[in-house]
């Protein structure tokens, strides 16, 4: 289990951008724009055909970026991102087969949960850090507050429906390490190559760090 690695990754910044790349040519300038704004941990989803190639290019060409894979659904996908050298993997939910594959993988997994039962299941598997998804639709801040007392060992990266204002409320919770957000990478900005806008949005996350948002 590589829990400590995940802990260090999640502690790096208050927001992990959830990145959907439609054209791999955008991968490197996008990653450079985020890193320039102070956001180093990048979750590139496997939702498009460009996902794997984008991860490969970012790892190879963007020093300082901590590149992971999102929307990892199977052990086969986990193997693929491991071969690319991904720093971490994120799943929207969990299955026994995915958790079995993750046990022997060099890539630390941030497993997805949405219910107390799912949190208990991944805790039993040795995971302390997990994703709550979809965060807003599954109860948001109130849900995480409710989970803190009966399941104090669980630490979360909530993702789904979060914006900068909502992020402040999540980050004030003791069981939240960081949040996942797609607002840092607006699709129109990516398509237009407006990297300055993305750098500006990334720089704004500094104000969301625990303490700064109080």
Coordinates of C-alpha atoms in Angstrom, one line a residue:
X1 CA 0.0 0.0 0.0
X2 CA 1.4 3.4 -1.0
X3 CA -0.8 5.5 1.3
X4 CA 2.0 7.9 2.2
X5 CA 2.6 8.7 -1.4
X6 CA -1.0 9.6 -1.9
X7 CA -0.9 11.7 1.3
X8 CA 2.0 13.7 0.0
X9 CA 0.3 14.1 -3.4
X10 CA -3.0 15.3 -2.0
X11 CA -1.2 17.7 0.4
X12 CA 0.6 19.4 -2.4
X13 CA -2.2 21.7 -3.3
X14 CA -5.8 22.6 -2.4
X15 CA -7.2 21.8 -5.8
X16 CA -6.4 18.9 -8.2
X17 CA -7.6 19.9 -11.7
X18 CA -9.7 17.2 -13.4
X19 CA -8.5 17.4 -17.0
X20 CA -10.3 16.2 -20.0
X21 CA -7.9 16.5 -23.1
X22 CA -9.6 16.1 -26.5
X23 CA -6.4 16.9 -28.5
X24 CA -3.0 15.6 -27.2
X25 CA -1.4 18.6 -28.8
X26 CA -2.9 20.7 -26.0
X27 CA -1.4 18.5 -23.2
X28 CA 2.0 20.1 -22.8
X29 CA 1.0 23.8 -23.0
X30 CA -2.0 23.1 -20.7
X31 CA 0.2 21.4 -18.1
X32 CA 2.8 24.1 -18.3
X33 CA 0.1 26.8 -17.8
X34 CA -1.2 25.0 -14.6
X35 CA 2.3 24.5 -13.2
X36 CA 3.1 28.2 -13.9
X37 CA 0.1 29.1 -11.8
X38 CA 1.3 26.9 -8.9
X39 CA -0.8 23.8 -9.5
X40 CA 1.5 20.8 -9.9
X41 CA -0.7 17.8 -9.3
X42 CA -2.6 17.1 -12.5
X43 CA -5.3 14.5 -13.0
X44 CA -5.7 13.6 -16.7
X45 CA -8.8 11.5 -17.2
X46 CA -9.0 8.6 -19.5
X47 CA -12.4 9.7 -20.8
X48 CA -11.0 10.5 -24.3
X49 CA -8.8 8.8 -26.8
X50 CA -6.1 11.5 -26.1
X51 CA -5.9 10.7 -22.4
X52 CA -3.0 8.2 -22.4
X53 CA -0.9 10.1 -24.9
X54 CA -1.5 13.4 -23.0
X55 CA -0.2 11.7 -19.8
X56 CA 2.8 10.5 -21.6
X57 CA 3.6 13.9 -23.0
X58 CA 3.1 15.8 -19.8
X59 CA 5.4 13.4 -17.9
X60 CA 8.1 13.6 -20.5
X61 CA 7.9 17.4 -21.2
X62 CA 6.7 19.2 -18.1
X63 CA 9.2 19.3 -15.3
X64 CA 7.6 19.8 -11.9
X65 CA 4.3 18.4 -12.9
X66 CA 2.9 15.4 -10.8
X67 CA 0.8 13.7 -13.4
X68 CA -1.8 11.1 -12.6
X69 CA -4.6 9.3 -14.4
X70 CA -8.3 9.8 -13.7
X71 CA -11.3 7.7 -14.6
X72 CA -9.3 4.5 -14.1
X73 CA -11.9 1.8 -14.2
X74 CA -10.0 -1.5 -14.7
X75 CA -6.9 -3.3 -13.7
X76 CA -5.8 -3.1 -17.4
X77 CA -6.1 0.7 -17.4
X78 CA -4.1 0.8 -14.2
X79 CA -1.4 -1.3 -15.9
X80 CA -1.4 1.1 -18.8
X81 CA -0.8 4.2 -16.7
X82 CA 1.8 2.4 -14.6
X83 CA 3.8 1.8 -17.8
X84 CA 3.6 5.5 -18.6
X85 CA 5.0 6.4 -15.2
X86 CA 1.9 8.0 -13.8
X87 CA 2.3 9.3 -10.2
X88 CA -1.1 8.2 -9.1
X89 CA -4.5 6.9 -10.3
X90 CA -8.0 8.0 -9.5
X91 CA -11.2 5.9 -9.9
X92 CA -14.8 7.3 -9.8
X93 CA -15.8 4.2 -7.8
X94 CA -14.4 0.9 -6.7
X95 CA -14.8 -2.8 -7.7
X96 CA -13.1 -5.8 -6.1
X97 CA -11.1 -6.4 -9.3
X98 CA -9.8 -2.9 -9.4
X99 CA -8.7 -3.0 -5.8
X100 CA -7.1 -6.4 -6.3
X101 CA -5.1 -5.0 -9.2
X102 CA -4.1 -1.9 -7.2
X103 CA -2.7 -4.0 -4.4
X104 CA 0.2 -5.1 -6.6
X105 CA 0.5 -1.9 -8.7
X106 CA 3.4 0.6 -8.3
X107 CA 0.8 3.4 -8.9
X108 CA -1.0 4.5 -5.7
X109 CA -4.8 4.5 -6.2
X110 CA -7.2 7.1 -4.9
X111 CA -10.4 5.0 -4.9
X112 CA -13.8 6.5 -5.4
X113 CA -16.6 6.3 -2.8
X114 CA -20.1 7.7 -2.5
X115 CA -21.6 6.0 0.5
X116 CA -20.7 5.0 4.1
X117 CA -20.6 1.4 3.0
X118 CA -18.1 2.1 0.2
X119 CA -15.9 4.1 2.6
X120 CA -15.9 1.1 5.0
X121 CA -15.0 -1.3 2.2
X122 CA -12.0 0.7 1.1
X123 CA -10.9 1.3 4.7
X124 CA -11.0 -2.5 5.2
X125 CA -8.7 -2.8 2.2
X126 CA -6.1 -0.5 3.8
X127 CA -7.0 2.8 2.2
X128 CA -7.1 6.0 4.3
X129 CA -7.4 8.4 1.5
X130 CA -10.2 8.3 -1.0
X131 CA -12.3 10.3 -3.4
X132 CA -15.9 11.3 -2.8
X133 CA -17.7 11.3 -6.1
X134 CA -20.0 12.9 -7.2
X135 CA -19.5 15.2 -4.3
X136 CA -22.3 17.7 -4.6
X137 CA -24.8 15.2 -5.9
X138 CA -24.1 12.7 -3.1
X139 CA -24.5 15.1 -0.2
X140 CA -21.6 17.5 -0.4
X141 CA -20.2 19.2 2.7
X142 CA -23.1 18.0 4.9
X143 CA -22.3 14.4 4.0
X144 CA -18.6 14.7 4.7
X145 CA -19.4 16.3 8.0
X146 CA -21.7 13.4 8.9
X147 CA -19.1 10.8 7.9
X148 CA -16.3 12.4 10.0
X149 CA -17.6 11.1 13.4
X150 CA -18.3 7.5 12.6
X151 CA -15.4 7.1 10.1
X152 CA -12.7 9.3 11.4
X153 CA -9.9 7.4 9.6
X154 CA -11.2 8.4 6.2
X155 CA -9.7 11.4 4.5
X156 CA -11.3 12.7 1.3
X157 CA -10.7 14.5 -2.0
X158 CA -14.3 15.4 -3.0
X159 CA -14.9 15.9 -6.7
X160 CA -17.9 16.7 -8.8
X161 CA -19.9 19.9 -9.0
X162 CA -17.4 22.0 -7.0
X163 CA -16.5 25.6 -7.8
X164 CA -14.2 28.0 -6.0
X165 CA -16.8 29.2 -3.5
X166 CA -17.9 25.7 -2.6
X167 CA -14.3 24.6 -2.4
X168 CA -13.8 26.9 0.6
X169 CA -16.5 25.1 2.5
X170 CA -15.1 21.7 1.7
X171 CA -11.5 22.6 2.6
X172 CA -12.6 23.9 6.0
X173 CA -13.6 20.3 7.0
X174 CA -11.0 18.3 8.9
X175 CA -11.5 15.2 6.8
X176 CA -10.9 16.9 3.5
X177 CA -7.3 17.0 2.1
X178 CA -8.1 18.8 -1.1
X179 CA -10.8 19.1 -3.8
X180 CA -11.0 18.1 -7.4
X181 CA -12.2 20.7 -9.8
X182 CA -12.7 21.1 -13.5
X183 CA -13.1 24.9 -13.3
X184 CA -9.3 25.3 -13.6
X185 CA -9.4 23.9 -17.2
X186 CA -12.4 25.5 -19.0
X187 CA -12.9 23.6 -22.2
X188 CA -13.3 26.9 -24.2
X189 CA -9.9 28.1 -22.9
X190 CA -8.2 24.8 -23.8
X191 CA -9.7 24.8 -27.3
X192 CA -8.7 28.4 -27.9
X193 CA -5.2 27.9 -26.4
X194 CA -5.8 30.6 -23.8
X195 CA -3.1 29.4 -21.5
X196 CA -2.8 32.7 -19.7
X197 CA -6.4 32.4 -18.4
X198 CA -5.6 28.9 -17.1
X199 CA -2.5 30.1 -15.3
X200 CA -4.6 32.9 -13.7
X201 CA -7.2 30.4 -12.6
X202 CA -4.5 28.1 -11.2
X203 CA -2.8 31.0 -9.3
X204 CA -6.2 31.7 -7.6
X205 CA -6.1 28.4 -5.8
X206 CA -3.4 29.7 -3.5
X207 CA -6.1 31.6 -1.6
X208 CA -8.0 28.3 -1.0
X209 CA -5.3 26.7 1.1
X210 CA -6.4 25.7 4.6
X211 CA -6.1 28.8 6.7
X212 CA -6.2 31.2 3.8
X213 CA -9.9 30.4 3.2
X214 CA -10.9 31.2 6.8

